[in-house]
Amino acid sequence: MKEFLHKIAQELLLNSGQYAVFYILMNFSKDGSLYFANFGHVILLIALAIQTLFLIKFGSIPKMRFFGSLIAPFVYTLVELPEGPTALLNTAHVLFWTFSLITAGIQSGTLLTKNLKIKKIYEVTLVMINVLIFLCIYLYFDLYMLYNDEVIAGTMTSIEMKEQLEFYNLGKGMVELIKDATHIYILLAGLLMGSAIAWSRVQVIALKDKIHEAFGEYVDTKIRDKILSKNSISERKKVTILFSDIRGFTGLSEKHTPEQIISVLNTCFSAWDNYAKKNEGIIDKFIGDAVMIIFDDSKNATSCANEFLSNLSSLNNTLSKKSLPVISVGVGIHTGIAIAGTIGSTSRKNYTFIGDAVNVASRLESLCKEYNCPLIISEEVFKELSNKKQFNKLNNIILRGRKKSTSIYGLKG
């Protein structure tokens, strides 16, 4: 609930609702409780609520962000249409559309770009636009009250007041307002405060980018984004799990220096990372000399394994040139239901996949040495493959922890 309220506040005050909020505050300040007696104002409140909820749910999609930000002005325009073109040319109405379009464009652009400098420019522009919204509403309100006093005094008619508040007649009234020292102070102070807020927001963006970059070096970027989005709730899902480790790693560790072993591991894991990304896999974790990769599709998992094994001789050539030991690996792949979620203590957590499917993949990998085969897949994976000819049936076995036997298949030599 707390997070939901935070999103509402962020949407209203920082993202898409600023103009509508300030406009509603202006009218409420003017009309008091009578504000709710105005049908158009009530509809604007409802439209703003719908827009806010829509953008909370879909606002991370650029197109949805752009068009969703126009819900409130669009609905308000429909309500004002019966009053004729005069209402649509009212300065407040024109500014509503102008600022909504600009804000929608900036925020959509922010979602589309990955360039940090452009994001900073967008953020500064958006903050200054928000300040400008406040200043424009303030000056418009002051001008409205000034003309309203003239109507009360009988020096101006209501029709003339409406005409003076139309967008194309606004210039003269604004010039007169700006001559007031109080208004000059409000304008300069608002711009100064906006600059300070914009600077702090840019610093936050830079810090977040550094956190994302550093975090991405320790966990897969897809997992990182899921964790940082705070949407990393536990879930059961069907996945394909690839497990691999280096054969005879203990012996290698005893015969070579720590620096050499680390270099071998980094070279091996970099290759796995490359092929995992190419085949839409997510590296869940590195465990000593082992790697665990998650795929949504069994075909992608076997393709990843095949690419790694096909290029293993090239990887070993690279290691030999660096006077490092060559390696051989075993790979096990299984498809099944796993639990994905954040686990750990209150001070340290890890987003990972657990369950029987993970255990089976690990056991299949451990069978590679016994069957002298670099890649073993389960029957569940085999059934989903279109190219089954590249695998031979090895045996029917009962995996530890299971009662029924299952077929396992090995990559042809």
Coordinates of N, CA and C in Angstrom, one line a residue, residues 251-265 323-325:
G251 N 41.9 -30.5 -9.3 CA 43.2 -30.8 -9.7 C 43.9 -29.5 -10.3
L252 N 43.2 -28.8 -11.1 CA 43.7 -27.6 -11.8 C 44.1 -26.6 -10.7
S253 N 43.2 -26.4 -9.7 CA 43.5 -25.5 -8.6 C 44.8 -25.8 -7.8
E254 N 45.1 -27.1 -7.7 CA 46.2 -27.5 -6.9 C 47.5 -27.3 -7.7
K255 N 47.4 -27.3 -9.0 CA 48.6 -27.3 -9.9 C 49.0 -25.9 -10.4
H256 N 48.1 -24.9 -10.2 CA 48.3 -23.6 -10.7 C 48.1 -22.5 -9.7
T257 N 48.6 -21.4 -10.0 CA 48.5 -20.2 -9.0 C 47.1 -19.7 -9.0
P258 N 46.7 -19.0 -7.9 CA 45.4 -18.5 -7.8 C 45.1 -17.5 -8.9
E259 N 46.1 -16.7 -9.3 CA 45.9 -15.7 -10.4 C 45.6 -16.5 -11.7
Q260 N 46.3 -17.6 -12.0 CA 46.0 -18.3 -13.2 C 44.6 -18.9 -13.1
I261 N 44.2 -19.4 -12.0 CA 42.8 -20.0 -11.9 C 41.7 -19.0 -12.1
I262 N 41.9 -17.8 -11.5 CA 41.0 -16.7 -11.6 C 40.9 -16.3 -13.1
S263 N 42.0 -16.3 -13.8 CA 42.0 -15.9 -15.2 C 41.3 -16.9 -16.0
V264 N 41.5 -18.2 -15.7 CA 40.7 -19.3 -16.4 C 39.2 -19.2 -16.2
L265 N 38.8 -19.0 -15.0 CA 37.4 -18.8 -14.7 C 36.8 -17.6 -15.4
S323 N 49.5 -19.1 -21.5 CA 50.1 -20.1 -20.7 C 49.2 -20.5 -19.5
L324 N 48.0 -20.7 -19.8 CA 47.0 -21.1 -18.9 C 46.5 -22.5 -19.2
P325 N 46.0 -23.3 -18.2 CA 45.6 -24.6 -18.5 C 44.3 -24.7 -19.3

